[in-house]
Structure formats: C-alpha cells, structure tokens
Short mmCIF file of C-alpha atoms in Angstrom, two decimals:
data_model
loop_
_atom_site.label_atom_id
_atom_site.label_comp_id
_atom_site.label_asym_id
_atom_site.label_seq_id
_atom_site.Cartn_x
_atom_site.Cartn_y
_atom_site.Cartn_z
CA MET A 1 0.13 0.11 0.13
CA PRO A 2 1.65 3.36 -1.07
CA ARG A 3 2.65 5.56 1.78
CA ARG A 4 1.05 9.12 1.90
CA LEU A 5 3.36 12.02 1.72
CA ASN A 6 3.63 13.62 5.15
CA GLY A 7 5.71 16.27 6.86
CA TRP A 8 5.94 20.02 6.42
CA ARG A 9 8.15 19.65 3.42
CA ALA A 10 5.10 18.63 1.39
CA LEU A 11 3.58 22.03 2.12
CA LEU A 12 6.40 23.98 0.11
CA ALA A 13 4.81 22.59 -3.23
CA PRO A 14 2.14 25.47 -3.36
CA HIS A 15 4.80 28.00 -2.86
CA LEU A 16 7.20 26.67 -5.52
CA VAL A 17 4.40 26.21 -8.33
CA PHE A 18 6.00 29.22 -10.03
CA LEU A 19 9.31 27.09 -10.80
CA ILE A 20 7.49 24.66 -12.78
CA PRO A 21 7.22 26.68 -16.00
CA GLU A 22 11.00 26.14 -16.23
CA LEU A 23 10.24 22.81 -18.05
CA LEU A 24 8.40 25.05 -20.70
CA MET A 25 11.70 26.46 -21.74
CA ALA A 26 13.55 23.01 -22.17
CA ALA A 27 12.33 22.34 -25.63
CA GLY A 28 14.13 23.42 -28.63
CA PRO A 29 11.94 26.41 -29.50
CA PHE A 30 13.08 28.27 -26.51
CA VAL A 31 16.80 27.75 -27.07
CA ILE A 32 19.11 30.35 -28.94
CA GLN A 33 22.54 29.35 -30.19
CA THR A 34 25.07 31.52 -32.00
CA VAL A 35 26.31 30.60 -35.13
CA ALA A 36 28.99 32.09 -37.39
CA ARG A 37 27.31 33.17 -40.61
CA ALA A 38 29.21 35.18 -43.38
CA GLY A 39 31.48 36.34 -40.68
CA ARG A 40 28.59 38.02 -38.45
CA PRO A 41 27.08 36.36 -35.37
CA ALA A 42 23.65 35.27 -36.27
CA PHE A 43 21.04 33.31 -34.25
CA ARG A 44 19.16 30.09 -34.93
CA MET A 45 17.05 27.55 -33.14
CA PRO A 46 18.45 24.15 -32.62
CA ASP A 47 16.14 20.84 -32.38
CA PHE A 48 16.63 20.63 -28.73
CA PHE A 49 18.29 21.64 -25.83
CA TYR A 50 18.21 20.34 -22.16
CA GLY A 51 16.19 22.17 -19.42
CA GLY A 52 14.99 21.47 -15.83
CA GLN A 53 13.57 22.51 -12.57
CA ALA A 54 14.65 22.76 -9.15
CA LEU A 55 13.24 20.52 -6.65
CA ILE A 56 13.49 20.04 -2.64
CA GLU A 57 16.97 19.05 -2.09
CA GLY A 58 17.27 18.10 -5.66
CA VAL A 59 17.10 18.87 -9.63
CA MET A 60 14.90 17.53 -12.26
CA MET A 61 16.40 17.57 -16.01
CA ARG A 62 14.42 17.16 -19.18
CA GLY A 63 16.04 15.39 -22.14
CA ARG A 64 14.58 14.34 -25.63
CA THR A 65 13.34 10.90 -24.31
CA THR A 66 13.31 10.99 -20.41
CA VAL A 67 12.96 13.21 -17.54
CA ALA A 68 15.81 12.47 -14.53
CA MET A 69 15.50 13.48 -10.94
CA THR A 70 18.51 13.53 -8.70
CA VAL A 71 17.93 14.01 -5.07
CA ARG A 72 20.30 13.93 -2.08
CA PRO A 73 18.49 12.54 1.02
CA LEU A 74 19.66 12.95 4.60
CA SER A 75 22.07 9.91 4.22
CA GLY A 76 24.04 12.23 1.77
CA GLU A 77 24.26 9.61 -1.29
CA LEU A 78 22.76 10.74 -4.63
CA LEU A 79 19.51 9.20 -5.63
CA THR A 80 18.77 9.49 -9.42
CA ILE A 81 15.39 8.46 -10.80
CA SER A 82 14.63 8.44 -14.73
CA GLU A 83 11.29 7.69 -16.37
CA PRO A 84 10.10 8.26 -19.92
CA LEU A 85 8.71 11.65 -20.90
CA PRO A 86 5.28 11.95 -21.19
CA ARG A 87 4.18 11.43 -24.73
CA ALA A 88 2.45 14.66 -25.20
CA LEU A 89 5.77 16.47 -24.21
CA GLN A 90 7.63 14.46 -27.27
CA ARG A 91 5.49 14.40 -30.23
CA GLY A 92 1.78 15.51 -29.32
CA ARG A 93 -0.32 16.56 -32.22
CA TRP A 94 -1.24 19.88 -30.17
CA LEU A 95 2.54 20.88 -30.18
CA LYS A 96 2.15 22.49 -33.76
CA VAL A 97 -1.06 24.38 -33.04
CA PRO A 98 -0.39 28.04 -32.18
CA PHE A 99 -2.13 29.35 -29.13
CA VAL A 100 -3.35 25.89 -28.29
CA ARG A 101 -0.29 24.03 -27.61
CA GLY A 102 0.89 26.28 -24.91
CA LEU A 103 -2.12 25.01 -22.77
CA PHE A 104 -1.23 21.59 -23.46
CA VAL A 105 2.30 21.75 -22.70
CA LEU A 106 1.76 23.85 -19.60
CA TYR A 107 -0.76 21.18 -18.32
CA GLU A 108 1.83 18.24 -18.84
CA THR A 109 4.53 20.17 -17.35
CA LEU A 110 2.37 21.08 -14.32
CA VAL A 111 1.49 17.37 -13.58
CA LEU A 112 5.13 16.27 -14.07
CA GLY A 113 6.50 19.22 -11.94
CA THR A 114 4.41 18.89 -9.12
CA ARG A 115 4.65 15.18 -8.93
CA MET A 116 8.34 15.37 -8.87
CA LEU A 117 8.14 18.21 -6.23
CA MET A 118 6.22 15.94 -3.97
CA ARG A 119 8.45 12.77 -4.70
CA SER A 120 11.60 15.04 -4.00
CA ALA A 121 10.06 16.06 -0.54
CA ALA A 122 9.55 12.42 0.41
CA ILE A 123 13.15 11.45 -0.63
CA ALA A 124 14.80 14.54 1.00
CA ALA A 125 12.95 13.47 4.14
CA GLU A 126 12.91 9.89 4.31
CA GLY A 127 15.28 8.59 1.90
CA GLU A 128 13.27 6.74 -0.42
CA ASP A 129 10.71 7.38 -3.25
CA ILE A 130 6.89 7.05 -2.78
CA GLU A 131 4.07 6.51 -5.07
CA ILE A 132 1.92 9.60 -5.68
CA SER A 133 -1.62 8.69 -6.05
CA ARG A 134 -3.72 10.30 -8.70
CA PRO A 135 -6.18 12.03 -6.02
CA MET A 136 -3.34 13.16 -4.32
CA MET A 137 -1.70 14.76 -7.50
CA ILE A 138 -4.89 16.29 -8.46
CA GLY A 139 -5.64 17.84 -5.22
CA THR A 140 -2.22 19.27 -4.79
CA MET A 141 -2.46 20.78 -8.49
CA ILE A 142 -5.81 22.23 -7.61
CA PHE A 143 -4.76 23.59 -4.44
CA SER A 144 -1.30 25.21 -5.78
CA LEU A 145 -3.08 26.56 -8.90
CA GLY A 146 -5.86 27.99 -6.69
CA PHE A 147 -3.47 29.43 -4.33
CA ALA A 148 -1.42 31.18 -7.46
CA ILE A 149 -4.55 32.53 -9.07
CA GLY A 150 -5.83 33.88 -5.64
CA ILE A 151 -2.58 35.70 -4.83
CA PHE A 152 -1.37 36.90 -8.25
CA PHE A 153 -4.93 37.52 -9.78
CA LEU A 154 -7.60 37.81 -7.38
CA LEU A 155 -5.82 39.75 -4.63
CA PRO A 156 -4.64 42.50 -6.86
CA LEU A 157 -8.24 42.93 -8.40
CA PHE A 158 -9.72 43.29 -4.87
CA LEU A 159 -6.91 45.87 -3.74
CA SER A 160 -7.36 47.64 -7.00
CA THR A 161 -11.17 48.25 -6.11
CA PHE A 162 -10.08 50.92 -3.53
CA ALA A 163 -8.75 53.13 -6.82
CA ASP A 164 -12.49 52.80 -8.46
CA ASP A 165 -13.51 55.56 -6.23
CA ALA A 166 -10.33 57.58 -6.99
CA THR A 167 -10.90 57.27 -10.65
CA GLU A 168 -13.74 57.25 -13.07
CA SER A 169 -11.60 55.32 -15.72
CA ASP A 170 -11.94 51.78 -16.05
CA LEU A 171 -8.68 51.72 -18.14
CA LEU A 172 -6.78 53.41 -15.27
CA ALA A 173 -8.18 51.23 -12.58
CA ASN A 174 -7.24 48.21 -14.40
CA ILE A 175 -3.74 49.47 -15.03
CA VAL A 176 -3.29 50.05 -11.41
CA GLU A 177 -4.64 46.66 -10.70
CA GLY A 178 -1.59 45.37 -12.98
CA LEU A 179 0.65 47.31 -11.29
CA ILE A 180 -0.40 46.10 -8.08
CA ARG A 181 -0.24 42.32 -9.68
CA LEU A 182 3.50 42.98 -10.62
CA VAL A 183 4.38 44.53 -7.15
CA VAL A 184 2.69 41.36 -5.65
CA PHE A 185 4.41 38.94 -7.61
CA VAL A 186 7.93 40.38 -7.08
CA ALA A 187 7.22 40.87 -3.41
CA TYR A 188 6.04 37.12 -3.00
CA ILE A 189 9.22 36.01 -4.68
CA GLY A 190 11.29 38.11 -2.56
CA LEU A 191 9.55 37.15 0.69
CA ILE A 192 9.48 33.27 0.24
CA GLY A 193 13.21 33.59 -0.80
CA LEU A 194 13.84 34.47 3.08
CA MET A 195 12.66 31.21 4.19
CA GLY A 196 15.62 28.70 4.79
CA GLU A 197 14.27 25.79 2.81
CA ILE A 198 13.17 27.85 -0.09
CA LYS A 199 16.76 29.68 -0.27
CA ARG A 200 17.78 26.03 -0.70
CA VAL A 201 15.52 25.20 -3.57
CA PHE A 202 16.58 28.53 -5.19
CA ALA A 203 20.15 27.60 -4.77
CA TYR A 204 19.40 24.12 -6.51
CA HIS A 205 17.70 26.49 -9.21
CA GLY A 206 21.20 27.91 -9.74
CA ALA A 207 22.93 24.67 -9.76
CA GLU A 208 20.34 23.73 -12.39
CA HIS A 209 21.31 26.72 -14.58
CA LYS A 210 24.80 26.31 -14.30
CA ALA A 211 25.02 22.82 -15.35
CA ILE A 212 22.63 23.54 -18.46
CA SER A 213 24.80 26.64 -19.27
CA ALA A 214 27.97 24.47 -18.92
CA HIS A 215 26.61 21.71 -21.28
CA GLU A 216 25.73 24.15 -24.03
CA ALA A 217 29.29 25.58 -23.83
CA GLN A 218 30.48 22.31 -24.16
CA SER A 219 32.59 22.77 -20.94
CA PRO A 220 33.36 19.64 -18.79
CA LEU A 221 30.48 18.60 -16.44
CA THR A 222 32.27 18.83 -13.21
CA PRO A 223 31.69 21.05 -10.18
CA VAL A 224 34.60 23.14 -10.57
CA GLU A 225 33.94 23.78 -14.36
CA VAL A 226 30.33 24.16 -13.78
CA ASP A 227 30.50 26.47 -11.18
CA ARG A 228 32.24 28.95 -13.43
CA PHE A 229 29.06 29.72 -14.98
CA SER A 230 26.23 32.15 -13.85
CA THR A 231 23.28 31.55 -12.13
CA ALA A 232 21.13 33.38 -14.72
CA HIS A 233 19.89 31.71 -17.74
CA THR A 234 18.33 33.18 -20.82
CA ARG A 235 15.51 30.49 -20.96
CA CYS A 236 14.63 30.34 -17.33
CA GLY A 237 10.74 29.71 -16.55
CA THR A 238 10.81 33.07 -14.34
CA THR A 239 10.51 35.00 -17.66
CA PHE A 240 7.49 33.20 -18.64
CA LEU A 241 5.75 34.12 -15.52
CA LEU A 242 6.69 37.65 -15.83
CA ILE A 243 5.38 37.83 -19.27
CA VAL A 244 2.14 36.50 -17.90
CA VAL A 245 1.93 39.21 -15.29
CA VAL A 246 2.66 41.92 -17.79
CA ILE A 247 0.44 40.57 -20.44
CA SER A 248 -2.52 40.18 -18.07
CA ILE A 249 -2.35 44.25 -17.72
CA PHE A 250 -3.16 44.32 -21.52
CA PHE A 251 -5.97 41.94 -21.46
CA PHE A 252 -7.70 42.83 -18.24
CA SER A 253 -7.57 46.78 -19.52
CA PHE A 254 -10.46 45.98 -21.90
CA ILE A 255 -12.90 44.51 -19.20
CA PRO A 256 -15.16 47.23 -17.92
CA ARG A 257 -15.40 47.61 -14.31
CA ALA A 258 -18.10 50.22 -13.67
CA GLY A 259 -21.22 48.60 -12.09
CA VAL A 260 -19.90 44.95 -12.46
CA PRO A 261 -20.22 42.90 -9.46
CA LEU A 262 -16.91 41.89 -7.84
CA PRO A 263 -17.81 38.25 -8.21
CA LEU A 264 -18.00 38.74 -11.86
CA LEU A 265 -14.84 40.39 -11.94
CA PHE A 266 -13.29 37.66 -10.08
CA LEU A 267 -14.65 35.10 -12.61
CA SER A 268 -13.26 37.17 -15.71
CA ARG A 269 -9.95 37.02 -14.12
CA ILE A 270 -10.05 33.33 -13.95
CA ALA A 271 -11.42 32.66 -17.21
CA LEU A 272 -8.89 34.92 -19.02
CA VAL A 273 -5.85 32.93 -17.14
CA PRO A 274 -5.51 30.12 -20.20
CA LEU A 275 -5.75 32.70 -22.94
CA ILE A 276 -3.08 34.79 -21.10
CA ALA A 277 -0.94 31.90 -20.55
CA SER A 278 -1.38 30.57 -24.35
CA VAL A 279 -0.32 34.07 -25.74
CA SER A 280 2.71 34.23 -23.20
CA TYR A 281 3.77 31.05 -24.42
CA GLU A 282 3.76 32.13 -28.08
CA LEU A 283 5.63 35.47 -27.04
CA VAL A 284 8.32 33.22 -25.31
CA ARG A 285 8.76 31.44 -28.57
CA PHE A 286 8.91 34.63 -30.56
CA GLY A 287 11.26 36.14 -28.26
CA ALA A 288 13.52 33.23 -28.50
CA SER A 289 13.45 32.94 -32.33
CA HIS A 290 14.44 36.76 -32.43
CA TYR A 291 16.77 36.84 -29.33
CA GLY A 292 19.48 38.05 -31.77
CA ASN A 293 17.63 41.42 -31.96
CA ARG A 294 18.89 44.06 -29.39
CA LEU A 295 15.40 45.20 -28.93
CA VAL A 296 14.03 42.02 -28.13
CA ARG A 297 17.09 41.28 -25.69
CA ALA A 298 16.23 44.48 -24.14
CA ILE A 299 12.50 43.61 -23.61
CA TYR A 300 13.50 40.26 -22.05
CA GLN A 301 16.14 41.55 -19.89
CA PRO A 302 13.73 42.26 -16.80
CA GLY A 303 13.42 38.49 -16.63
CA LEU A 304 17.18 37.87 -16.08
CA TRP A 305 17.04 40.48 -13.36
CA LEU A 306 14.41 38.84 -11.69
CA GLN A 307 16.47 35.61 -11.53
CA SER A 308 18.49 37.40 -8.74
CA LEU A 309 15.45 36.60 -6.49
CA THR A 310 14.68 33.11 -7.83
CA THR A 311 18.46 31.54 -7.87
CA ARG A 312 21.27 31.44 -5.18
CA PRO A 313 24.84 30.40 -5.68
CA PRO A 314 24.99 26.65 -5.25
CA ASP A 315 27.76 24.85 -3.12
CA HIS A 316 29.54 21.92 -4.96
CA GLY A 317 27.31 19.30 -3.66
CA MET A 318 24.25 21.06 -5.16
CA LEU A 319 26.44 21.11 -8.48
CA GLU A 320 26.95 17.26 -8.19
CA VAL A 321 23.05 16.97 -7.93
CA SER A 322 22.54 18.87 -11.03
CA ILE A 323 25.17 17.31 -13.03
CA ALA A 324 23.99 13.73 -12.22
CA SER A 325 20.66 14.68 -13.42
CA LEU A 326 21.62 16.14 -16.41
CA GLN A 327 23.96 13.22 -17.20
CA SER A 328 21.34 10.76 -16.80
CA CYS A 329 19.21 12.42 -19.53
CA LEU A 330 22.50 12.81 -21.92
CA GLU A 331 22.92 8.96 -21.32
CA ALA A 332 19.24 8.02 -22.07
CA ASP A 333 19.48 9.84 -25.15
CA ARG A 334 22.55 8.67 -26.27
CA ALA A 335 21.55 5.27 -25.85
CA ALA A 336 18.22 5.87 -27.69
CA GLY A 337 20.36 7.08 -30.59
CA THR A 338 19.18 10.69 -30.90
CA PRO A 339 21.00 13.04 -32.80
CA LYS A 340 23.64 14.85 -30.78
CA VAL A 341 22.97 18.74 -30.65
CA GLU A 342 26.01 20.65 -31.43
CA ALA A 343 26.60 23.99 -28.89
CA THR A 344 29.18 26.63 -29.62
CA ALA A 345 31.43 27.70 -26.77
CA ASP A 346 30.26 31.37 -26.99
CA VAL A 347 26.45 30.35 -26.32
CA VAL A 348 26.54 32.08 -23.01
CA ASP A 349 28.87 34.13 -21.19
CA PRO A 350 29.77 32.19 -18.25
CA SER A 351 30.06 35.26 -15.87
CA THR A 352 26.53 36.60 -16.78
CA GLY A 353 24.93 33.72 -18.26
CA VAL A 354 23.55 35.57 -21.35
CA LEU A 355 24.40 35.91 -24.87
CA PRO A 356 27.24 38.05 -26.31
#
C-alpha cells in the first residue's frame, strides 16, 4: 500500500509552483545558439536543448526522451530516478497548433513538475521514493493553482477596487490592478526567498542553470568547471511568468469595471488565465527566435534581473546533484540514438549567463 506524503516539506509545493514553467523552456523552440554566418554572429534555434527544474534537495532535468530527478537525501548519497517523458511532451499533435499548444504543454509540465516536487520532498525527508496517487496529485495541483490564481490575480483585483472611487476610468483602474499584480508577484518571490528551505531550493535552481549553461558551452561537467557559469540563464521559466503578469495588464484593461459586481470581475480574471498563458507561451517562442535582435533582448532583460530573486549560488554538493541529473538524460538520449545537438562555446557568457 503506497505511503502518504507527510511532513512540512509537502507544504512547500504550492509555494514553488511558479518554478514548474521552467520545463516549458526546455524544448528546442526556446533555445538560442550563436552561429557564425558570413563572418557575422547570427542566431538560430536548434532542434533541442536540455532544461530542468529545481526540486526540494534536488534537480529535475528534461531530455529528448526521458526526465531525470536526482535528490540528495539525509544519508548524503545521490539518488537518481529516470522515467520516459510523457508522450504529449515529445510529439503530441497539439504541439504544432499555435495558441493551443501552450495550454497542453503547460498542463503536462504542471503534472510532471508537481509530482516530482512531491517525490523529492519524500526522498529528502525519508531517503526513499513514494508512489504519488492520482487523487493526491490532482488535489495538490488544484490547491497550488488555486493558491497562485488567488494571490496573483484575485488579490490584486480586490486591492485595486479602492482605486475605483479615486478615478472614473476603467482603463486606469485596470492599469492600477496590473501594477499591484506586478508588485505582489515580485514581493512574494522575494519574501518566500527569505525562508531557509526555499533558499536551498533557489540554490538548486542556480545549480540547474549552471549545469545547463556548461553543457551548452561544451565545458566539462564537473563541479569546478560548472561553477564558473552564472546562475542566470536566458531561458529561465521565471521569464515566462513575468510575461504572464505583464500581458495580463493588457488583457484586463479591456474589461469594464463600472457597475460590474466583484464576483463577476473575479470570474473574468479566472476565465482569461488560460488565454493569457497561451499568448505568453507564443511570445516566449517569438522572443527566442528573435533573440539576436537587441530590442528583443532589452525587452526580455527584466526576466534575467528577476532571476536574482529566484536563484542563489549553489555549493559543490548541489552542483553534483544537477550534473548527475543532466548526465542521466544525456546517457538516455545517447542510448536511444537521438541526434547529438552541437553547441558553441560562446552560447553564453560564463560570468553573466547571457548571450554575447
């Protein structure tokens, strides 16, 4: 009979749900590579590059064919678990349909990321994996998403109602709501980053970025070499969430407020969340494919700045965890005979984590 996930670590999952979109950035459409073309640096998108997600005392990496999770339990040794990627994340038919694919990929990554978070919590606390039942998974996802929608969408709307009396403009009131949402989002990440356990998760987040950057720069995957790279990365999932928050200002600005009951305004925000997420997904794809443009890089720069709140410098033990997880995916892809993706040494600047 499968054991239940108990303990305070299990309560961290709702607070870390914003890290899960990191898996959205793992597939090829989000990856930029510098290529010499006619003597000038140009940018192209390769078929695939690796990405991952920070866990509780661990790191998950996504490859072409598998997803691997490496966790360091209290006993100190590394435990790596690998499993095939969900079919929908490999070659689902909906992955080619614009403004629809984002919802399907986001759903699959939420299921996968939440399950791995819960499993890592059990391994970190008890040293062994547990079976996550479907009702437990669904319950955790509903609670986590409800928590995120409540604090990042409904709370800013409620707080902005105090501006309705100060202005007769629905547009201005909606802009005030959007600015409150942005402040709440940044403040929330900053506040939970003060928690001891969350700090460690953010350090594993930095370790994940360092390992991926080292792999893309074709550097040896050793803690010493990997540690040379920045904790920032151009395709961090934090950028996706920042785009969601900013784009929501645009969408909600068209919704009238005068005379509309607050419950209906709440419903309008919830109903538009899937549309905002799908549009944000497409904008990230567009930004990736045009990252060679200076204006595009400038627009996406705030996402790199925000990573200073969601990453911490990892120690060498954390780097060992991220390297083990990445190597598991690399070995599985080599065994499956998938084509090798070449990377150039100037894909990222080791000191900054960004493209030159």
